[in-house]
Amino acid sequence: MTAHVQPTESPVAREFPEGLPLGDHWVEAPATEEVRFPYDGTLVAHAPVGDTGLAHHAVEAALAVREQVGRLPSHTRRAALLATHEAIADRRADFERLLVLETGKPLVDCRVEVDRTLLTLLTAAEEVARLHGETVPLDLLPSGEGLLGFWTRKPIGVVVGISGFNYPLLLAAHKLAPSLAAGCPAIAKPAPQTPLATLWLVHLLREALRAHGAPRAAVQLVTGGPEVGVALTTDRRIGAVSFTGSAAVGHRIARDAAPTKVLLELGSNAALVVAADADLDAAADAVVRGGYYASGQACISVQRVIVVDAVREEFVARLTERVARVAMGDPRDPATRVSALIDERSTERVCAWLDEAVEAGASLVAGGKVTDGVIEPAVLLDVDDALALWDEEVFGPVVAVRSVPDLETAFDMVNASRYGLQASVYTSALDTAFAALDRLEVGGVVVNEVPGFRSDVMPYGGVKDSGAGREGPRFAIEELTVTRMAVIRPTTTKP
């Protein structure tokens, strides 16, 4: 790791030099910053911190190899991704431990993150073989007679990938792997709180590229604050920006980066609807499983639970009984399901939102206290509209339950949000499932499973303020390539 890492806490060997991976080399960073374990504040590492000068350096290095990377043979891109997959698989226990230490997420969630990262790399490698075009029947009009038409997909150019703190390894993989598969140089910028796993991923990708005769500068990383992000995203020579984070920051990036293509995976306040005919045990289990994983720090964790009046009391009783059994504490313990949030400021914000909702008349029926720095999994009833806890993304272990007279009202309530990432409905009726698919204004509708379900091979993204564009290797590769049409009139050779 860069600079000092506590020997008792270090999950990795010193596999790479100090500094930042820029161009073909490691470049000394102008500063370092402490990364601390969110659960107890112990030092994990001193991480390199970049600046705008290094951001410009990364862009120049990426542009210098843009054509070379775009012409890399398919077998080279595929082999580099497969080699990175193998390298992470060999080190999975160390990656899991590192993720626990820098994010504070429970070990169970970090294990899932590594699993999903491996699938993302493998799927991106497989998609290299499916990156092709089609012929076009130009002779549908008489003017096209005798013409040959086909289109191919070409790399969009340099990609800037900015990811959030909650899944630093997986989110970076969803940006870097499709970029490389598409033939695009990529520059990663991890969240300042969690740079370590992304730094290690980039190192392994660069080593795999070098081993297969490709330039290391095809994948680079710059750390730093908002000014580094601005320097990267506002350079007009960038082909695309892929950002995962808050809606406010994403919207600002989209404005400042225009007309550069911007892919946004932003926030949400995911809803779960419980119909009168739902399996209430399964629905209550889903709220607990989907509301508190990653300590609630997931953009599609259950936040709003909308229950039909007929089953409200029975559902709430089953939910609160289950919430009381959720294990809290040290995220290194495999039994832990809820631990400390990323920092004290986040904990203070969530607690302030809880207090605001209670003062406005909501009933806190479970959790909500802070014990040893951990917010107890909370359940509130009857949170009003226009309160942050209902309208905004809480990003903490909190779910809010409201009841409605019927499903039509429930669907209207789901849609009465500026967000639209994913939502779910629990029902035993097929017509209700199809009604949800038709009515809910979200990027994904999940029936009888948590709204947080995401397979990394599916198209993933939102509508409204939840973003634009789609992730998942196949779909991200399409976003990061452009069609190039070929129209050919064969020449006639006279005998």
mmCIF file with all atom_site columns, N, CA and C in Angstrom, residues 392-449:
data_model
loop_
_atom_site.group_PDB
_atom_site.id
_atom_site.type_symbol
_atom_site.label_atom_id
_atom_site.label_alt_id
_atom_site.label_comp_id
_atom_site.label_asym_id
_atom_site.label_entity_id
_atom_site.label_seq_id
_atom_site.pdbx_PDB_ins_code
_atom_site.Cartn_x
_atom_site.Cartn_y
_atom_site.Cartn_z
_atom_site.occupancy
_atom_site.B_iso_or_equiv
_atom_site.pdbx_formal_charge
_atom_site.auth_seq_id
_atom_site.auth_comp_id
_atom_site.auth_asym_id
_atom_site.auth_atom_id
_atom_site.pdbx_PDB_model_num
ATOM 1   N N  . GLU A 1 392 ? -36.016 11.978  0.337   1.00 0.00 ? 392 GLU A N  1
ATOM 2   C CA . GLU A 1 392 ? -34.633 11.923  -0.099  1.00 0.00 ? 392 GLU A CA 1
ATOM 3   C C  . GLU A 1 392 ? -34.025 10.544  0.171   1.00 0.00 ? 392 GLU A C  1
ATOM 4   N N  . GLU A 1 393 ? -32.774 10.380  -0.184  1.00 0.00 ? 393 GLU A N  1
ATOM 5   C CA . GLU A 1 393 ? -32.071 9.117   0.008   1.00 0.00 ? 393 GLU A CA 1
ATOM 6   C C  . GLU A 1 393 ? -31.409 9.132   1.385   1.00 0.00 ? 393 GLU A C  1
ATOM 7   N N  . VAL A 1 394 ? -31.864 8.248   2.272   1.00 0.00 ? 394 VAL A N  1
ATOM 8   C CA . VAL A 1 394 ? -31.367 8.289   3.646   1.00 0.00 ? 394 VAL A CA 1
ATOM 9   C C  . VAL A 1 394 ? -29.963 7.736   3.765   1.00 0.00 ? 394 VAL A C  1
ATOM 10  N N  . PHE A 1 395 ? -29.632 6.690   3.026   1.00 0.00 ? 395 PHE A N  1
ATOM 11  C CA . PHE A 1 395 ? -28.303 6.069   3.045   1.00 0.00 ? 395 PHE A CA 1
ATOM 12  C C  . PHE A 1 395 ? -27.895 5.693   4.471   1.00 0.00 ? 395 PHE A C  1
ATOM 13  N N  . GLY A 1 396 ? -28.793 5.016   5.133   1.00 0.00 ? 396 GLY A N  1
ATOM 14  C CA . GLY A 1 396 ? -28.548 4.541   6.478   1.00 0.00 ? 396 GLY A CA 1
ATOM 15  C C  . GLY A 1 396 ? -29.553 3.451   6.815   1.00 0.00 ? 396 GLY A C  1
ATOM 16  N N  . PRO A 1 397 ? -29.426 2.809   7.980   1.00 0.00 ? 397 PRO A N  1
ATOM 17  C CA . PRO A 1 397 ? -30.285 1.660   8.327   1.00 0.00 ? 397 PRO A CA 1
ATOM 18  C C  . PRO A 1 397 ? -31.659 2.082   8.824   1.00 0.00 ? 397 PRO A C  1
ATOM 19  N N  . VAL A 1 398 ? -32.455 2.654   7.928   1.00 0.00 ? 398 VAL A N  1
ATOM 20  C CA . VAL A 1 398 ? -33.764 3.198   8.274   1.00 0.00 ? 398 VAL A CA 1
ATOM 21  C C  . VAL A 1 398 ? -34.773 2.811   7.206   1.00 0.00 ? 398 VAL A C  1
ATOM 22  N N  . VAL A 1 399 ? -35.941 2.322   7.622   1.00 0.00 ? 399 VAL A N  1
ATOM 23  C CA . VAL A 1 399 ? -37.056 2.128   6.698   1.00 0.00 ? 399 VAL A CA 1
ATOM 24  C C  . VAL A 1 399 ? -38.281 2.840   7.258   1.00 0.00 ? 399 VAL A C  1
ATOM 25  N N  . ALA A 1 400 ? -39.071 3.392   6.349   1.00 0.00 ? 400 ALA A N  1
ATOM 26  C CA . ALA A 1 400 ? -40.280 4.129   6.713   1.00 0.00 ? 400 ALA A CA 1
ATOM 27  C C  . ALA A 1 400 ? -41.492 3.426   6.118   1.00 0.00 ? 400 ALA A C  1
ATOM 28  N N  . VAL A 1 401 ? -42.501 3.171   6.939   1.00 0.00 ? 401 VAL A N  1
ATOM 29  C CA . VAL A 1 401 ? -43.682 2.411   6.523   1.00 0.00 ? 401 VAL A CA 1
ATOM 30  C C  . VAL A 1 401 ? -44.901 3.319   6.519   1.00 0.00 ? 401 VAL A C  1
ATOM 31  N N  . ARG A 1 402 ? -45.641 3.272   5.415   1.00 0.00 ? 402 ARG A N  1
ATOM 32  C CA . ARG A 1 402 ? -46.938 3.957   5.332   1.00 0.00 ? 402 ARG A CA 1
ATOM 33  C C  . ARG A 1 402 ? -47.952 2.997   4.741   1.00 0.00 ? 402 ARG A C  1
ATOM 34  N N  . SER A 1 403 ? -49.209 3.233   5.037   1.00 0.00 ? 403 SER A N  1
ATOM 35  C CA . SER A 1 403 ? -50.269 2.373   4.500   1.00 0.00 ? 403 SER A CA 1
ATOM 36  C C  . SER A 1 403 ? -51.187 3.180   3.593   1.00 0.00 ? 403 SER A C  1
ATOM 37  N N  . VAL A 1 404 ? -51.801 2.463   2.646   1.00 0.00 ? 404 VAL A N  1
ATOM 38  C CA . VAL A 1 404 ? -52.681 3.066   1.647   1.00 0.00 ? 404 VAL A CA 1
ATOM 39  C C  . VAL A 1 404 ? -53.898 2.161   1.464   1.00 0.00 ? 404 VAL A C  1
ATOM 40  N N  . PRO A 1 405 ? -54.997 2.686   0.953   1.00 0.00 ? 405 PRO A N  1
ATOM 41  C CA . PRO A 1 405 ? -56.201 1.857   0.837   1.00 0.00 ? 405 PRO A CA 1
ATOM 42  C C  . PRO A 1 405 ? -56.137 0.780   -0.224  1.00 0.00 ? 405 PRO A C  1
ATOM 43  N N  . ASP A 1 406 ? -55.350 0.994   -1.293  1.00 0.00 ? 406 ASP A N  1
ATOM 44  C CA . ASP A 1 406 ? -55.357 0.025   -2.390  1.00 0.00 ? 406 ASP A CA 1
ATOM 45  C C  . ASP A 1 406 ? -54.058 0.126   -3.180  1.00 0.00 ? 406 ASP A C  1
ATOM 46  N N  . LEU A 1 407 ? -53.911 -0.805  -4.128  1.00 0.00 ? 407 LEU A N  1
ATOM 47  C CA . LEU A 1 407 ? -52.681 -0.856  -4.907  1.00 0.00 ? 407 LEU A CA 1
ATOM 48  C C  . LEU A 1 407 ? -52.517 0.341   -5.842  1.00 0.00 ? 407 LEU A C  1
ATOM 49  N N  . GLU A 1 408 ? -53.618 0.842   -6.387  1.00 0.00 ? 408 GLU A N  1
ATOM 50  C CA . GLU A 1 408 ? -53.506 1.999   -7.265  1.00 0.00 ? 408 GLU A CA 1
ATOM 51  C C  . GLU A 1 408 ? -52.875 3.168   -6.526  1.00 0.00 ? 408 GLU A C  1
ATOM 52  N N  . THR A 1 409 ? -53.320 3.368   -5.288  1.00 0.00 ? 409 THR A N  1
ATOM 53  C CA . THR A 1 409 ? -52.748 4.445   -4.482  1.00 0.00 ? 409 THR A CA 1
ATOM 54  C C  . THR A 1 409 ? -51.288 4.154   -4.158  1.00 0.00 ? 409 THR A C  1
ATOM 55  N N  . ALA A 1 410 ? -50.980 2.881   -3.927  1.00 0.00 ? 410 ALA A N  1
ATOM 56  C CA . ALA A 1 410 ? -49.598 2.501   -3.635  1.00 0.00 ? 410 ALA A CA 1
ATOM 57  C C  . ALA A 1 410 ? -48.693 2.821   -4.814  1.00 0.00 ? 410 ALA A C  1
ATOM 58  N N  . PHE A 1 411 ? -49.124 2.475   -6.027  1.00 0.00 ? 411 PHE A N  1
ATOM 59  C CA . PHE A 1 411 ? -48.312 2.754   -7.207  1.00 0.00 ? 411 PHE A CA 1
ATOM 60  C C  . PHE A 1 411 ? -48.141 4.257   -7.418  1.00 0.00 ? 411 PHE A C  1
ATOM 61  N N  . ASP A 1 412 ? -49.207 5.021   -7.160  1.00 0.00 ? 412 ASP A N  1
ATOM 62  C CA . ASP A 1 412 ? -49.099 6.479   -7.270  1.00 0.00 ? 412 ASP A CA 1
ATOM 63  C C  . ASP A 1 412 ? -48.081 7.016   -6.269  1.00 0.00 ? 412 ASP A C  1
ATOM 64  N N  . MET A 1 413 ? -48.058 6.435   -5.072  1.00 0.00 ? 413 MET A N  1
ATOM 65  C CA . MET A 1 413 ? -47.129 6.897   -4.036  1.00 0.00 ? 413 MET A CA 1
ATOM 66  C C  . MET A 1 413 ? -45.684 6.566   -4.414  1.00 0.00 ? 413 MET A C  1
ATOM 67  N N  . VAL A 1 414 ? -45.468 5.398   -5.006  1.00 0.00 ? 414 VAL A N  1
ATOM 68  C CA . VAL A 1 414 ? -44.127 5.062   -5.472  1.00 0.00 ? 414 VAL A CA 1
ATOM 69  C C  . VAL A 1 414 ? -43.651 6.094   -6.493  1.00 0.00 ? 414 VAL A C  1
ATOM 70  N N  . ASN A 1 415 ? -44.545 6.446   -7.406  1.00 0.00 ? 415 ASN A N  1
ATOM 71  C CA . ASN A 1 415 ? -44.186 7.347   -8.498  1.00 0.00 ? 415 ASN A CA 1
ATOM 72  C C  . ASN A 1 415 ? -44.075 8.803   -8.059  1.00 0.00 ? 415 ASN A C  1
ATOM 73  N N  . ALA A 1 416 ? -44.634 9.147   -6.909  1.00 0.00 ? 416 ALA A N  1
ATOM 74  C CA . ALA A 1 416 ? -44.605 10.535  -6.429  1.00 0.00 ? 416 ALA A CA 1
ATOM 75  C C  . ALA A 1 416 ? -43.250 10.831  -5.787  1.00 0.00 ? 416 ALA A C  1
ATOM 76  N N  . SER A 1 417 ? -42.220 10.600  -6.531  1.00 0.00 ? 417 SER A N  1
ATOM 77  C CA . SER A 1 417 ? -40.852 10.806  -6.064  1.00 0.00 ? 417 SER A CA 1
ATOM 78  C C  . SER A 1 417 ? -40.029 11.312  -7.234  1.00 0.00 ? 417 SER A C  1
ATOM 79  N N  . ARG A 1 418 ? -39.043 12.120  -6.928  1.00 0.00 ? 418 ARG A N  1
ATOM 80  C CA . ARG A 1 418 ? -38.158 12.582  -8.001  1.00 0.00 ? 418 ARG A CA 1
ATOM 81  C C  . ARG A 1 418 ? -37.196 11.491  -8.433  1.00 0.00 ? 418 ARG A C  1
ATOM 82  N N  . TYR A 1 419 ? -37.145 10.399  -7.656  1.00 0.00 ? 419 TYR A N  1
ATOM 83  C CA . TYR A 1 419 ? -36.248 9.290   -7.977  1.00 0.00 ? 419 TYR A CA 1
ATOM 84  C C  . TYR A 1 419 ? -36.989 8.162   -8.689  1.00 0.00 ? 419 TYR A C  1
ATOM 85  N N  . GLY A 1 420 ? -36.234 7.318   -9.381  1.00 0.00 ? 420 GLY A N  1
ATOM 86  C CA . GLY A 1 420 ? -36.830 6.167   -10.054 1.00 0.00 ? 420 GLY A CA 1
ATOM 87  C C  . GLY A 1 420 ? -35.775 5.162   -10.465 1.00 0.00 ? 420 GLY A C  1
ATOM 88  N N  . LEU A 1 421 ? -35.137 4.546   -9.485  1.00 0.00 ? 421 LEU A N  1
ATOM 89  C CA . LEU A 1 421 ? -34.101 3.561   -9.804  1.00 0.00 ? 421 LEU A CA 1
ATOM 90  C C  . LEU A 1 421 ? -34.711 2.164   -9.885  1.00 0.00 ? 421 LEU A C  1
ATOM 91  N N  . GLN A 1 422 ? -35.070 1.569   -8.765  1.00 0.00 ? 422 GLN A N  1
ATOM 92  C CA . GLN A 1 422 ? -35.759 0.278   -8.770  1.00 0.00 ? 422 GLN A CA 1
ATOM 93  C C  . GLN A 1 422 ? -36.812 0.265   -7.670  1.00 0.00 ? 422 GLN A C  1
ATOM 94  N N  . ALA A 1 423 ? -37.844 -0.552  -7.863  1.00 0.00 ? 423 ALA A N  1
ATOM 95  C CA . ALA A 1 423 ? -38.897 -0.713  -6.869  1.00 0.00 ? 423 ALA A CA 1
ATOM 96  C C  . ALA A 1 423 ? -39.372 -2.155  -6.927  1.00 0.00 ? 423 ALA A C  1
ATOM 97  N N  . SER A 1 424 ? -40.028 -2.594  -5.853  1.00 0.00 ? 424 SER A N  1
ATOM 98  C CA . SER A 1 424 ? -40.520 -3.970  -5.846  1.00 0.00 ? 424 SER A CA 1
ATOM 99  C C  . SER A 1 424 ? -41.937 -4.028  -5.306  1.00 0.00 ? 424 SER A C  1
ATOM 100 N N  . VAL A 1 425 ? -42.605 -5.127  -5.615  1.00 0.00 ? 425 VAL A N  1
ATOM 101 C CA . VAL A 1 425 ? -43.955 -5.380  -5.109  1.00 0.00 ? 425 VAL A CA 1
ATOM 102 C C  . VAL A 1 425 ? -44.035 -6.832  -4.680  1.00 0.00 ? 425 VAL A C  1
ATOM 103 N N  . TYR A 1 426 ? -44.642 -7.041  -3.507  1.00 0.00 ? 426 TYR A N  1
ATOM 104 C CA . TYR A 1 426 ? -44.900 -8.394  -3.021  1.00 0.00 ? 426 TYR A CA 1
ATOM 105 C C  . TYR A 1 426 ? -46.375 -8.701  -3.209  1.00 0.00 ? 426 TYR A C  1
ATOM 106 N N  . THR A 1 427 ? -46.642 -9.769  -3.962  1.00 0.00 ? 427 THR A N  1
ATOM 107 C CA . THR A 1 427 ? -48.008 -10.148 -4.306  1.00 0.00 ? 427 THR A CA 1
ATOM 108 C C  . THR A 1 427 ? -48.021 -11.606 -4.741  1.00 0.00 ? 427 THR A C  1
ATOM 109 N N  . SER A 1 428 ? -49.199 -12.216 -4.652  1.00 0.00 ? 428 SER A N  1
ATOM 110 C CA . SER A 1 428 ? -49.369 -13.571 -5.188  1.00 0.00 ? 428 SER A CA 1
ATOM 111 C C  . SER A 1 428 ? -50.191 -13.559 -6.467  1.00 0.00 ? 428 SER A C  1
ATOM 112 N N  . ALA A 1 429 ? -50.529 -12.358 -6.962  1.00 0.00 ? 429 ALA A N  1
ATOM 113 C CA . ALA A 1 429 ? -51.383 -12.233 -8.145  1.00 0.00 ? 429 ALA A CA 1
ATOM 114 C C  . ALA A 1 429 ? -50.558 -11.805 -9.349  1.00 0.00 ? 429 ALA A C  1
ATOM 115 N N  . LEU A 1 430 ? -50.675 -12.562 -10.431 1.00 0.00 ? 430 LEU A N  1
ATOM 116 C CA . LEU A 1 430 ? -49.920 -12.246 -11.636 1.00 0.00 ? 430 LEU A CA 1
ATOM 117 C C  . LEU A 1 430 ? -50.358 -10.914 -12.232 1.00 0.00 ? 430 LEU A C  1
ATOM 118 N N  . ASP A 1 431 ? -51.645 -10.592 -12.142 1.00 0.00 ? 431 ASP A N  1
ATOM 119 C CA . ASP A 1 431 ? -52.100 -9.324  -12.720 1.00 0.00 ? 431 ASP A CA 1
ATOM 120 C C  . ASP A 1 431 ? -51.533 -8.129  -11.956 1.00 0.00 ? 431 ASP A C  1
ATOM 121 N N  . THR A 1 432 ? -51.325 -8.291  -10.646 1.00 0.00 ? 432 THR A N  1
ATOM 122 C CA . THR A 1 432 ? -50.689 -7.219  -9.879  1.00 0.00 ? 432 THR A CA 1
ATOM 123 C C  . THR A 1 432 ? -49.241 -7.043  -10.305 1.00 0.00 ? 432 THR A C  1
ATOM 124 N N  . ALA A 1 433 ? -48.557 -8.146  -10.533 1.00 0.00 ? 433 ALA A N  1
ATOM 125 C CA . ALA A 1 433 ? -47.168 -8.074  -10.975 1.00 0.00 ? 433 ALA A CA 1
ATOM 126 C C  . ALA A 1 433 ? -47.063 -7.326  -12.294 1.00 0.00 ? 433 ALA A C  1
ATOM 127 N N  . PHE A 1 434 ? -47.951 -7.657  -13.249 1.00 0.00 ? 434 PHE A N  1
ATOM 128 C CA . PHE A 1 434 ? -47.890 -6.991  -14.542 1.00 0.00 ? 434 PHE A CA 1
ATOM 129 C C  . PHE A 1 434 ? -48.337 -5.539  -14.446 1.00 0.00 ? 434 PHE A C  1
ATOM 130 N N  . ALA A 1 435 ? -49.254 -5.244  -13.532 1.00 0.00 ? 435 ALA A N  1
ATOM 131 C CA . ALA A 1 435 ? -49.656 -3.850  -13.323 1.00 0.00 ? 435 ALA A CA 1
ATOM 132 C C  . ALA A 1 435 ? -48.477 -3.032  -12.800 1.00 0.00 ? 435 ALA A C  1
ATOM 133 N N  . ALA A 1 436 ? -47.701 -3.628  -11.891 1.00 0.00 ? 436 ALA A N  1
ATOM 134 C CA . ALA A 1 436 ? -46.519 -2.937  -11.376 1.00 0.00 ? 436 ALA A CA 1
ATOM 135 C C  . ALA A 1 436 ? -45.514 -2.687  -12.493 1.00 0.00 ? 436 ALA A C  1
ATOM 136 N N  . LEU A 1 437 ? -45.285 -3.691  -13.334 1.00 0.00 ? 437 LEU A N  1
ATOM 137 C CA . LEU A 1 437 ? -44.370 -3.527  -14.456 1.00 0.00 ? 437 LEU A CA 1
ATOM 138 C C  . LEU A 1 437 ? -44.817 -2.407  -15.387 1.00 0.00 ? 437 LEU A C  1
ATOM 139 N N  . ASP A 1 438 ? -46.122 -2.257  -15.522 1.00 0.00 ? 438 ASP A N  1
ATOM 140 C CA . ASP A 1 438 ? -46.675 -1.244  -16.417 1.00 0.00 ? 438 ASP A CA 1
ATOM 141 C C  . ASP A 1 438 ? -46.694 0.138   -15.790 1.00 0.00 ? 438 ASP A C  1
ATOM 142 N N  . ARG A 1 439 ? -46.959 0.213   -14.478 1.00 0.00 ? 439 ARG A N  1
ATOM 143 C CA . ARG A 1 439 ? -47.226 1.498   -13.840 1.00 0.00 ? 439 ARG A CA 1
ATOM 144 C C  . ARG A 1 439 ? -46.016 2.154   -13.190 1.00 0.00 ? 439 ARG A C  1
ATOM 145 N N  . LEU A 1 440 ? -45.116 1.388   -12.634 1.00 0.00 ? 440 LEU A N  1
ATOM 146 C CA . LEU A 1 440 ? -44.062 1.986   -11.818 1.00 0.00 ? 440 LEU A CA 1
ATOM 147 C C  . LEU A 1 440 ? -43.005 2.667   -12.684 1.00 0.00 ? 440 LEU A C  1
ATOM 148 N N  . GLU A 1 441 ? -42.728 3.913   -12.386 1.00 0.00 ? 441 GLU A N  1
ATOM 149 C CA . GLU A 1 441 ? -41.812 4.736   -13.172 1.00 0.00 ? 441 GLU A CA 1
ATOM 150 C C  . GLU A 1 441 ? -40.396 4.614   -12.613 1.00 0.00 ? 441 GLU A C  1
ATOM 151 N N  . VAL A 1 442 ? -39.777 3.483   -12.909 1.00 0.00 ? 442 VAL A N  1
ATOM 152 C CA . VAL A 1 442 ? -38.450 3.173   -12.399 1.00 0.00 ? 442 VAL A CA 1
ATOM 153 C C  . VAL A 1 442 ? -37.665 2.430   -13.472 1.00 0.00 ? 442 VAL A C  1
ATOM 154 N N  . GLY A 1 443 ? -36.362 2.300   -13.253 1.00 0.00 ? 443 GLY A N  1
ATOM 155 C CA . GLY A 1 443 ? -35.536 1.575   -14.203 1.00 0.00 ? 443 GLY A CA 1
ATOM 156 C C  . GLY A 1 443 ? -35.669 0.074   -14.101 1.00 0.00 ? 443 GLY A C  1
ATOM 157 N N  . GLY A 1 444 ? -36.120 -0.428  -12.942 1.00 0.00 ? 444 GLY A N  1
ATOM 158 C CA . GLY A 1 444 ? -36.283 -1.861  -12.753 1.00 0.00 ? 444 GLY A CA 1
ATOM 159 C C  . GLY A 1 444 ? -37.400 -2.156  -11.774 1.00 0.00 ? 444 GLY A C  1
ATOM 160 N N  . VAL A 1 445 ? -38.264 -3.100  -12.125 1.00 0.00 ? 445 VAL A N  1
ATOM 161 C CA . VAL A 1 445 ? -39.352 -3.551  -11.250 1.00 0.00 ? 445 VAL A CA 1
ATOM 162 C C  . VAL A 1 445 ? -39.054 -4.982  -10.843 1.00 0.00 ? 445 VAL A C  1
ATOM 163 N N  . VAL A 1 446 ? -39.073 -5.245  -9.547  1.00 0.00 ? 446 VAL A N  1
ATOM 164 C CA . VAL A 1 446 ? -38.743 -6.553  -9.000  1.00 0.00 ? 446 VAL A CA 1
ATOM 165 C C  . VAL A 1 446 ? -39.969 -7.086  -8.270  1.00 0.00 ? 446 VAL A C  1
ATOM 166 N N  . VAL A 1 447 ? -40.389 -8.280  -8.619  1.00 0.00 ? 447 VAL A N  1
ATOM 167 C CA . VAL A 1 447 ? -41.587 -8.868  -8.024  1.00 0.00 ? 447 VAL A CA 1
ATOM 168 C C  . VAL A 1 447 ? -41.185 -9.973  -7.054  1.00 0.00 ? 447 VAL A C  1
ATOM 169 N N  . ASN A 1 448 ? -41.663 -9.857  -5.824  1.00 0.00 ? 448 ASN A N  1
ATOM 170 C CA . ASN A 1 448 ? -41.406 -10.844 -4.765  1.00 0.00 ? 448 ASN A CA 1
ATOM 171 C C  . ASN A 1 448 ? -39.916 -11.032 -4.475  1.00 0.00 ? 448 ASN A C  1
ATOM 172 N N  . GLU A 1 449 ? -39.196 -9.925  -4.532  1.00 0.00 ? 449 GLU A N  1
ATOM 173 C CA . GLU A 1 449 ? -37.793 -9.878  -4.127  1.00 0.00 ? 449 GLU A CA 1
ATOM 174 C C  . GLU A 1 449 ? -37.485 -8.426  -3.783  1.00 0.00 ? 449 GLU A C  1
#
